[in-house]
Amino acid sequence: MQRYFVKQRANGNRFLIDVEDRHHIVKVMRMQLGDQIICVDQEGKQAVCVLAEITDTSVVADVVQWKETVSELPISITIASGLPKGDKLEWIIQKGTELGAHRFLPFSAARSVVKWDEKKASKKIDRWQKIAKEAAEQSHRAFLPEVLSAISFKELISMSKDYDYKLVAFEEESRNGETSVFAATLKKMNKGDSLLLVFGPEGGLTDSEVEQLRDNDFSICGLGPRILRTETAPLYTLAAISYHFELMR
């Protein structure tokens, strides 16, 4: 059954679906009145709905049954990625959404080859948010992750003060055999806590950046004996977090 994130309700038991999703419902899936979909509201509440009206600009769906399924991680994860080359960030957003991330925060690191272009920012963010939306629908999420505009390293440190826990994945820690910080942090966390995970670009974070993060209450961690690519490391951590909180219960 197709799933759609809906921005507004027409009333308590009726959803109003906008133009973009109307196109997918009518033109791509070729659904008709009476067909069923799943609607997710902005509070994460999910309902099986039946298509009740189809107009030139929208679709109206009536609630048949509210669902009580839980598909979200019990902690809130933000992935902060030093701007990587090519479409690597799109990969991180798509797969990271499937694995349960709540927010994506690109930042300009000292070794980022890509330079953030404010003139093209709006289109990039729209594309990234669309990728997250499609991945969230495909993976049956109840929450639509937020993709923020790229920020500076200084702004990253400032925003980090809003998080309960903060970790930096640093390849030198892996080379030195550090294995305990990541696991120990997860053991301390409780339902509802927030975690900011920072990853460098292809060239990694500089020693200066790591020290600045350490001075601002970040814990520096390794991710095992193998050195992971910038697009692999966030997915590794999300999979490990899912295993810890969802499969080891």
PDB file of C-alpha atoms in Angstrom:
ATOM      1  CA  MET A   1       0.000   0.000   0.000  1.00  0.00           C
ATOM      2  CA  GLN A   2       1.448   3.362  -1.043  1.00  0.00           C
ATOM      3  CA  ARG A   3       2.390   5.779   1.749  1.00  0.00           C
ATOM      4  CA  TYR A   4       2.204   9.597   1.584  1.00  0.00           C
ATOM      5  CA  PHE A   5       3.276  12.329   3.998  1.00  0.00           C
ATOM      6  CA  VAL A   6       0.426  14.814   4.157  1.00  0.00           C
ATOM      7  CA  LYS A   7       0.898  18.457   5.114  1.00  0.00           C
ATOM      8  CA  GLN A   8      -2.665  19.149   6.223  1.00  0.00           C
ATOM      9  CA  ARG A   9      -5.982  17.624   7.131  1.00  0.00           C
ATOM     10  CA  ALA A  10      -9.206  18.820   5.540  1.00  0.00           C
ATOM     11  CA  ASN A  11     -10.829  17.851   8.847  1.00  0.00           C
ATOM     12  CA  GLY A  12     -10.265  15.350  11.648  1.00  0.00           C
ATOM     13  CA  ASN A  13     -10.753  12.196   9.575  1.00  0.00           C
ATOM     14  CA  ARG A  14      -9.988  13.453   6.097  1.00  0.00           C
ATOM     15  CA  PHE A  15      -6.622  14.194   4.461  1.00  0.00           C
ATOM     16  CA  LEU A  16      -6.000  16.708   1.704  1.00  0.00           C
ATOM     17  CA  ILE A  17      -3.144  15.554  -0.561  1.00  0.00           C
ATOM     18  CA  ASP A  18      -1.269  18.180  -2.577  1.00  0.00           C
ATOM     19  CA  VAL A  19      -0.408  18.484  -6.261  1.00  0.00           C
ATOM     20  CA  GLU A  20       2.895  16.596  -6.264  1.00  0.00           C
ATOM     21  CA  ASP A  21       1.526  13.498  -4.550  1.00  0.00           C
ATOM     22  CA  ARG A  22      -1.697  13.792  -6.550  1.00  0.00           C
ATOM     23  CA  HIS A  23       0.405  13.359  -9.699  1.00  0.00           C
ATOM     24  CA  HIS A  24       1.984  10.190  -8.266  1.00  0.00           C
ATOM     25  CA  ILE A  25      -1.378   8.783  -7.169  1.00  0.00           C
ATOM     26  CA  VAL A  26      -3.246   9.529 -10.401  1.00  0.00           C
ATOM     27  CA  LYS A  27      -0.611   9.509 -13.155  1.00  0.00           C
ATOM     28  CA  VAL A  28       2.017   7.076 -11.849  1.00  0.00           C
ATOM     29  CA  MET A  29       0.037   4.610  -9.733  1.00  0.00           C
ATOM     30  CA  ARG A  30      -3.193   5.181 -11.730  1.00  0.00           C
ATOM     31  CA  MET A  31      -5.341   4.855  -8.625  1.00  0.00           C
ATOM     32  CA  GLN A  32      -9.063   5.460  -8.651  1.00  0.00           C
ATOM     33  CA  LEU A  33     -11.789   6.365  -6.177  1.00  0.00           C
ATOM     34  CA  GLY A  34     -12.102   3.636  -3.573  1.00  0.00           C
ATOM     35  CA  ASP A  35      -8.423   2.607  -3.681  1.00  0.00           C
ATOM     36  CA  GLN A  36      -6.558   2.629  -0.382  1.00  0.00           C
ATOM     37  CA  ILE A  37      -3.351   4.403   0.665  1.00  0.00           C
ATOM     38  CA  ILE A  38      -1.584   5.167   3.950  1.00  0.00           C
ATOM     39  CA  CYS A  39      -1.438   8.820   5.037  1.00  0.00           C
ATOM     40  CA  VAL A  40       1.035  10.131   7.630  1.00  0.00           C
ATOM     41  CA  ASP A  41       0.368  13.507   9.222  1.00  0.00           C
ATOM     42  CA  GLN A  42       2.945  15.976  10.513  1.00  0.00           C
ATOM     43  CA  GLU A  43       2.748  14.492  14.009  1.00  0.00           C
ATOM     44  CA  GLY A  44       3.702  11.037  12.719  1.00  0.00           C
ATOM     45  CA  LYS A  45       0.196   9.583  13.065  1.00  0.00           C
ATOM     46  CA  GLN A  46      -0.596   7.011  10.373  1.00  0.00           C
ATOM     47  CA  ALA A  47      -3.922   5.925   8.903  1.00  0.00           C
ATOM     48  CA  VAL A  48      -5.230   3.618   6.216  1.00  0.00           C
ATOM     49  CA  CYS A  49      -7.339   5.834   3.966  1.00  0.00           C
ATOM     50  CA  VAL A  50      -9.650   5.437   0.979  1.00  0.00           C
ATOM     51  CA  LEU A  51      -9.567   7.852  -1.953  1.00  0.00           C
ATOM     52  CA  ALA A  52     -12.792   9.844  -1.731  1.00  0.00           C
ATOM     53  CA  GLU A  53     -12.293  12.745  -4.172  1.00  0.00           C
ATOM     54  CA  ILE A  54      -9.936  13.437  -7.066  1.00  0.00           C
ATOM     55  CA  THR A  55      -9.776  16.946  -8.549  1.00  0.00           C
ATOM     56  CA  ASP A  56      -7.399  18.661 -10.965  1.00  0.00           C
ATOM     57  CA  THR A  57      -5.260  19.953  -8.089  1.00  0.00           C
ATOM     58  CA  SER A  58      -5.650  17.582  -5.162  1.00  0.00           C
ATOM     59  CA  VAL A  59      -6.840  14.275  -3.756  1.00  0.00           C
ATOM     60  CA  VAL A  60      -9.015  13.852  -0.685  1.00  0.00           C
ATOM     61  CA  ALA A  61      -8.651  10.637   1.329  1.00  0.00           C
ATOM     62  CA  ASP A  62     -10.951   9.527   4.152  1.00  0.00           C
ATOM     63  CA  VAL A  63      -9.581   7.657   7.173  1.00  0.00           C
ATOM     64  CA  VAL A  64     -10.594   4.012   7.384  1.00  0.00           C
ATOM     65  CA  GLN A  65      -8.403   2.963  10.291  1.00  0.00           C
ATOM     66  CA  TRP A  66      -5.684   4.596  12.384  1.00  0.00           C
ATOM     67  CA  LYS A  67      -2.490   2.529  12.708  1.00  0.00           C
ATOM     68  CA  GLU A  68      -0.451   2.140  15.894  1.00  0.00           C
ATOM     69  CA  THR A  69       2.752   0.724  14.353  1.00  0.00           C
ATOM     70  CA  VAL A  70       6.128   2.037  15.568  1.00  0.00           C
ATOM     71  CA  SER A  71       8.794   2.506  12.886  1.00  0.00           C
ATOM     72  CA  GLU A  72      11.016   5.226  14.371  1.00  0.00           C
ATOM     73  CA  LEU A  73      14.248   4.874  16.313  1.00  0.00           C
ATOM     74  CA  PRO A  74      13.741   5.666  20.019  1.00  0.00           C
ATOM     75  CA  ILE A  75      16.479   8.314  19.870  1.00  0.00           C
ATOM     76  CA  SER A  76      16.820  11.280  17.501  1.00  0.00           C
ATOM     77  CA  ILE A  77      19.868  11.096  15.216  1.00  0.00           C
ATOM     78  CA  THR A  78      21.347  13.998  13.255  1.00  0.00           C
ATOM     79  CA  ILE A  79      23.961  13.180  10.610  1.00  0.00           C
ATOM     80  CA  ALA A  80      26.392  16.064  10.065  1.00  0.00           C
ATOM     81  CA  SER A  81      28.449  15.459   6.917  1.00  0.00           C
ATOM     82  CA  GLY A  82      31.404  17.468   5.711  1.00  0.00           C
ATOM     83  CA  LEU A  83      30.350  18.366   2.165  1.00  0.00           C
ATOM     84  CA  PRO A  84      31.468  15.456  -0.072  1.00  0.00           C
ATOM     85  CA  LYS A  85      31.964  15.343  -3.833  1.00  0.00           C
ATOM     86  CA  GLY A  86      29.424  14.276  -6.462  1.00  0.00           C
ATOM     87  CA  ASP A  87      26.183  12.641  -5.396  1.00  0.00           C
ATOM     88  CA  LYS A  88      27.551  11.113  -2.192  1.00  0.00           C
ATOM     89  CA  LEU A  89      25.429  13.345   0.022  1.00  0.00           C
ATOM     90  CA  GLU A  90      22.304  12.253  -1.873  1.00  0.00           C
ATOM     91  CA  TRP A  91      23.277   8.643  -1.132  1.00  0.00           C
ATOM     92  CA  ILE A  92      23.765   9.450   2.559  1.00  0.00           C
ATOM     93  CA  ILE A  93      20.356  11.157   2.715  1.00  0.00           C
ATOM     94  CA  GLN A  94      18.517   8.370   0.909  1.00  0.00           C
ATOM     95  CA  LYS A  95      20.043   5.449   2.787  1.00  0.00           C
ATOM     96  CA  GLY A  96      20.294   7.358   6.054  1.00  0.00           C
ATOM     97  CA  THR A  97      16.552   8.021   5.895  1.00  0.00           C
ATOM     98  CA  GLU A  98      15.883   4.325   5.341  1.00  0.00           C
ATOM     99  CA  LEU A  99      18.028   3.562   8.394  1.00  0.00           C
ATOM    100  CA  GLY A 100      16.186   6.001  10.666  1.00  0.00           C
ATOM    101  CA  ALA A 101      18.046   9.344  10.723  1.00  0.00           C
ATOM    102  CA  HIS A 102      15.935  12.337  11.806  1.00  0.00           C
ATOM    103  CA  ARG A 103      17.991  15.178  10.375  1.00  0.00           C
ATOM    104  CA  PHE A 104      20.814  15.793   7.903  1.00  0.00           C
ATOM    105  CA  LEU A 105      23.193  18.685   8.425  1.00  0.00           C
ATOM    106  CA  PRO A 106      25.807  19.310   5.689  1.00  0.00           C
ATOM    107  CA  PHE A 107      28.704  21.555   6.671  1.00  0.00           C
ATOM    108  CA  SER A 108      31.738  23.066   4.977  1.00  0.00           C
ATOM    109  CA  ALA A 109      34.835  21.358   6.342  1.00  0.00           C
ATOM    110  CA  ALA A 110      38.428  22.480   5.780  1.00  0.00           C
ATOM    111  CA  ARG A 111      39.035  19.577   3.389  1.00  0.00           C
ATOM    112  CA  SER A 112      35.719  19.790   1.537  1.00  0.00           C
ATOM    113  CA  VAL A 113      36.491  20.015  -2.171  1.00  0.00           C
ATOM    114  CA  VAL A 114      32.924  21.092  -2.921  1.00  0.00           C
ATOM    115  CA  LYS A 115      32.187  24.748  -2.206  1.00  0.00           C
ATOM    116  CA  TRP A 116      28.658  25.671  -1.169  1.00  0.00           C
ATOM    117  CA  ASP A 117      26.951  27.936  -3.707  1.00  0.00           C
ATOM    118  CA  GLU A 118      24.195  29.980  -2.062  1.00  0.00           C
ATOM    119  CA  LYS A 119      22.707  30.809  -5.490  1.00  0.00           C
ATOM    120  CA  LYS A 120      22.019  27.120  -6.112  1.00  0.00           C
ATOM    121  CA  ALA A 121      21.195  26.279  -2.504  1.00  0.00           C
ATOM    122  CA  SER A 122      17.406  26.377  -2.794  1.00  0.00           C
ATOM    123  CA  LYS A 123      17.281  23.878  -5.660  1.00  0.00           C
ATOM    124  CA  LYS A 124      19.754  21.556  -3.943  1.00  0.00           C
ATOM    125  CA  ILE A 125      17.826  21.556  -0.670  1.00  0.00           C
ATOM    126  CA  ASP A 126      14.541  20.916  -2.493  1.00  0.00           C
ATOM    127  CA  ARG A 127      16.143  17.944  -4.256  1.00  0.00           C
ATOM    128  CA  TRP A 128      17.627  16.581  -1.035  1.00  0.00           C
ATOM    129  CA  GLN A 129      14.296  16.937   0.770  1.00  0.00           C
ATOM    130  CA  LYS A 130      12.520  15.138  -2.070  1.00  0.00           C
ATOM    131  CA  ILE A 131      15.028  12.282  -1.842  1.00  0.00           C
ATOM    132  CA  ALA A 132      14.391  12.056   1.912  1.00  0.00           C
ATOM    133  CA  LYS A 133      10.608  12.100   1.397  1.00  0.00           C
ATOM    134  CA  GLU A 134      10.661   9.301  -1.170  1.00  0.00           C
ATOM    135  CA  ALA A 135      12.994   7.218   1.001  1.00  0.00           C
ATOM    136  CA  ALA A 136      10.825   7.793   4.080  1.00  0.00           C
ATOM    137  CA  GLU A 137       7.715   6.668   2.199  1.00  0.00           C
ATOM    138  CA  GLN A 138       9.470   3.601   0.790  1.00  0.00           C
ATOM    139  CA  SER A 139      10.833   2.547   4.195  1.00  0.00           C
ATOM    140  CA  HIS A 140       7.511   3.116   6.015  1.00  0.00           C
ATOM    141  CA  ARG A 141       8.768   5.915   8.233  1.00  0.00           C
ATOM    142  CA  ALA A 142       6.340   7.878  10.392  1.00  0.00           C
ATOM    143  CA  PHE A 143       8.637  10.903  10.423  1.00  0.00           C
ATOM    144  CA  LEU A 144       9.898  12.917   7.472  1.00  0.00           C
ATOM    145  CA  PRO A 145      13.584  13.770   8.049  1.00  0.00           C
ATOM    146  CA  GLU A 146      14.707  17.363   7.716  1.00  0.00           C
ATOM    147  CA  VAL A 147      17.560  18.299   5.380  1.00  0.00           C
ATOM    148  CA  LEU A 148      19.133  21.615   6.325  1.00  0.00           C
ATOM    149  CA  SER A 149      21.134  24.032   4.209  1.00  0.00           C
ATOM    150  CA  ALA A 150      24.903  23.677   4.426  1.00  0.00           C
ATOM    151  CA  ILE A 151      26.467  25.614   7.311  1.00  0.00           C
ATOM    152  CA  SER A 152      29.977  26.613   8.340  1.00  0.00           C
ATOM    153  CA  PHE A 153      32.090  24.626  10.798  1.00  0.00           C
ATOM    154  CA  LYS A 154      31.638  27.450  13.332  1.00  0.00           C
ATOM    155  CA  GLU A 155      27.854  27.224  12.961  1.00  0.00           C
ATOM    156  CA  LEU A 156      28.034  23.446  13.445  1.00  0.00           C
ATOM    157  CA  ILE A 157      29.708  23.922  16.806  1.00  0.00           C
ATOM    158  CA  SER A 158      27.107  26.513  17.805  1.00  0.00           C
ATOM    159  CA  MET A 159      24.195  24.244  16.851  1.00  0.00           C
ATOM    160  CA  SER A 160      25.742  21.287  18.697  1.00  0.00           C
ATOM    161  CA  LYS A 161      24.806  22.823  22.038  1.00  0.00           C
ATOM    162  CA  ASP A 162      21.204  21.699  21.468  1.00  0.00           C
ATOM    163  CA  TYR A 163      22.082  17.967  21.578  1.00  0.00           C
ATOM    164  CA  ASP A 164      22.232  15.565  24.515  1.00  0.00           C
ATOM    165  CA  TYR A 165      25.158  13.582  23.087  1.00  0.00           C
ATOM    166  CA  LYS A 166      27.774  14.454  20.454  1.00  0.00           C
ATOM    167  CA  LEU A 167      30.184  12.117  18.647  1.00  0.00           C
ATOM    168  CA  VAL A 168      32.850  12.623  15.989  1.00  0.00           C
ATOM    169  CA  ALA A 169      33.952   9.692  13.838  1.00  0.00           C
ATOM    170  CA  PHE A 170      37.709  10.135  13.316  1.00  0.00           C
ATOM    171  CA  GLU A 171      39.814   7.693  11.327  1.00  0.00           C
ATOM    172  CA  GLU A 172      42.909   8.258  13.492  1.00  0.00           C
ATOM    173  CA  GLU A 173      40.983   6.837  16.453  1.00  0.00           C
ATOM    174  CA  SER A 174      40.240   3.726  14.385  1.00  0.00           C
ATOM    175  CA  ARG A 175      43.917   3.405  13.441  1.00  0.00           C
ATOM    176  CA  ASN A 176      44.832   3.685  17.114  1.00  0.00           C
ATOM    177  CA  GLY A 177      42.437   0.885  18.019  1.00  0.00           C
ATOM    178  CA  GLU A 178      39.768   2.939  19.837  1.00  0.00           C
ATOM    179  CA  THR A 179      36.627   0.787  20.098  1.00  0.00           C
ATOM    180  CA  SER A 180      34.711   1.763  23.234  1.00  0.00           C
ATOM    181  CA  VAL A 181      33.422   5.346  22.937  1.00  0.00           C
ATOM    182  CA  PHE A 182      30.634   4.723  20.387  1.00  0.00           C
ATOM    183  CA  ALA A 183      29.242   1.672  22.195  1.00  0.00           C
ATOM    184  CA  ALA A 184      29.558   3.330  25.631  1.00  0.00           C
ATOM    185  CA  THR A 185      27.634   6.382  24.410  1.00  0.00           C
ATOM    186  CA  LEU A 186      24.750   4.255  23.123  1.00  0.00           C
ATOM    187  CA  LYS A 187      24.554   2.447  26.471  1.00  0.00           C
ATOM    188  CA  LYS A 188      24.125   5.781  28.279  1.00  0.00           C
ATOM    189  CA  MET A 189      21.344   7.038  26.016  1.00  0.00           C
ATOM    190  CA  ASN A 190      17.647   6.822  26.852  1.00  0.00           C
ATOM    191  CA  LYS A 191      14.480   7.034  24.796  1.00  0.00           C
ATOM    192  CA  GLY A 192      13.954  10.577  23.523  1.00  0.00           C
ATOM    193  CA  ASP A 193      17.616  11.609  23.743  1.00  0.00           C
ATOM    194  CA  SER A 194      19.286  13.349  20.798  1.00  0.00           C
ATOM    195  CA  LEU A 195      22.616  12.423  19.220  1.00  0.00           C
ATOM    196  CA  LEU A 196      24.709  14.487  16.798  1.00  0.00           C
ATOM    197  CA  LEU A 197      27.121  12.419  14.681  1.00  0.00           C
ATOM    198  CA  VAL A 198      29.831  14.292  12.773  1.00  0.00           C
ATOM    199  CA  PHE A 199      31.698  12.863   9.763  1.00  0.00           C
ATOM    200  CA  GLY A 200      34.429  14.476   7.704  1.00  0.00           C
ATOM    201  CA  PRO A 201      34.554  14.786   3.898  1.00  0.00           C
ATOM    202  CA  GLU A 202      36.724  12.543   1.680  1.00  0.00           C
ATOM    203  CA  GLY A 203      39.958  13.885   3.139  1.00  0.00           C
ATOM    204  CA  GLY A 204      38.692  13.590   6.697  1.00  0.00           C
ATOM    205  CA  LEU A 205      38.609  16.199   9.432  1.00  0.00           C
ATOM    206  CA  THR A 206      41.776  18.133  10.238  1.00  0.00           C
ATOM    207  CA  ASP A 207      43.456  17.793  13.632  1.00  0.00           C
ATOM    208  CA  SER A 208      42.441  21.391  14.360  1.00  0.00           C
ATOM    209  CA  GLU A 209      38.766  20.664  13.631  1.00  0.00           C
ATOM    210  CA  VAL A 210      38.841  17.588  15.855  1.00  0.00           C
ATOM    211  CA  GLU A 211      40.389  19.549  18.710  1.00  0.00           C
ATOM    212  CA  GLN A 212      37.786  22.299  18.389  1.00  0.00           C
ATOM    213  CA  LEU A 213      35.039  19.692  18.533  1.00  0.00           C
ATOM    214  CA  ARG A 214      36.676  18.040  21.535  1.00  0.00           C
ATOM    215  CA  ASP A 215      36.838  21.423  23.280  1.00  0.00           C
ATOM    216  CA  ASN A 216      33.071  21.762  22.726  1.00  0.00           C
ATOM    217  CA  ASP A 217      32.135  18.523  24.505  1.00  0.00           C
ATOM    218  CA  PHE A 218      32.245  16.153  21.541  1.00  0.00           C
ATOM    219  CA  SER A 219      33.527  12.640  22.168  1.00  0.00           C
ATOM    220  CA  ILE A 220      35.928  11.318  19.519  1.00  0.00           C
ATOM    221  CA  CYS A 221      35.344   7.742  18.423  1.00  0.00           C
ATOM    222  CA  GLY A 222      36.602   5.057  16.066  1.00  0.00           C
ATOM    223  CA  LEU A 223      34.295   2.813  14.055  1.00  0.00           C
ATOM    224  CA  GLY A 224      36.258  -0.414  14.111  1.00  0.00           C
ATOM    225  CA  PRO A 225      39.506  -1.536  12.472  1.00  0.00           C
ATOM    226  CA  ARG A 226      38.543  -0.671   8.902  1.00  0.00           C
ATOM    227  CA  ILE A 227      38.662   2.862   7.515  1.00  0.00           C
ATOM    228  CA  LEU A 228      35.242   3.731   6.068  1.00  0.00           C
ATOM    229  CA  ARG A 229      34.427   6.124   3.239  1.00  0.00           C
ATOM    230  CA  THR A 230      32.629   9.381   4.004  1.00  0.00           C
ATOM    231  CA  GLU A 231      29.376   7.973   2.554  1.00  0.00           C
ATOM    232  CA  THR A 232      29.734   4.608   4.339  1.00  0.00           C
ATOM    233  CA  ALA A 233      30.500   5.711   7.898  1.00  0.00           C
ATOM    234  CA  PRO A 234      27.103   7.369   8.608  1.00  0.00           C
ATOM    235  CA  LEU A 235      25.266   4.265   7.401  1.00  0.00           C
ATOM    236  CA  TYR A 236      27.467   2.030   9.549  1.00  0.00           C
ATOM    237  CA  THR A 237      26.621   4.059  12.650  1.00  0.00           C
ATOM    238  CA  LEU A 238      22.891   4.102  11.910  1.00  0.00           C
ATOM    239  CA  ALA A 239      22.846   0.331  11.384  1.00  0.00           C
ATOM    240  CA  ALA A 240      24.722  -0.148  14.668  1.00  0.00           C
ATOM    241  CA  ILE A 241      22.295   2.156  16.487  1.00  0.00           C
ATOM    242  CA  SER A 242      19.319   0.249  15.084  1.00  0.00           C
ATOM    243  CA  TYR A 243      20.849  -3.041  16.205  1.00  0.00           C
ATOM    244  CA  HIS A 244      21.533  -1.689  19.692  1.00  0.00           C
ATOM    245  CA  PHE A 245      18.106  -0.131  20.310  1.00  0.00           C
ATOM    246  CA  GLU A 246      15.775  -2.264  18.199  1.00  0.00           C
ATOM    247  CA  LEU A 247      17.212  -5.768  17.866  1.00  0.00           C
ATOM    248  CA  MET A 248      18.883  -6.238  21.261  1.00  0.00           C
ATOM    249  CA  ARG A 249      15.711  -5.574  23.244  1.00  0.00           C
TER     250      ARG A 249
END
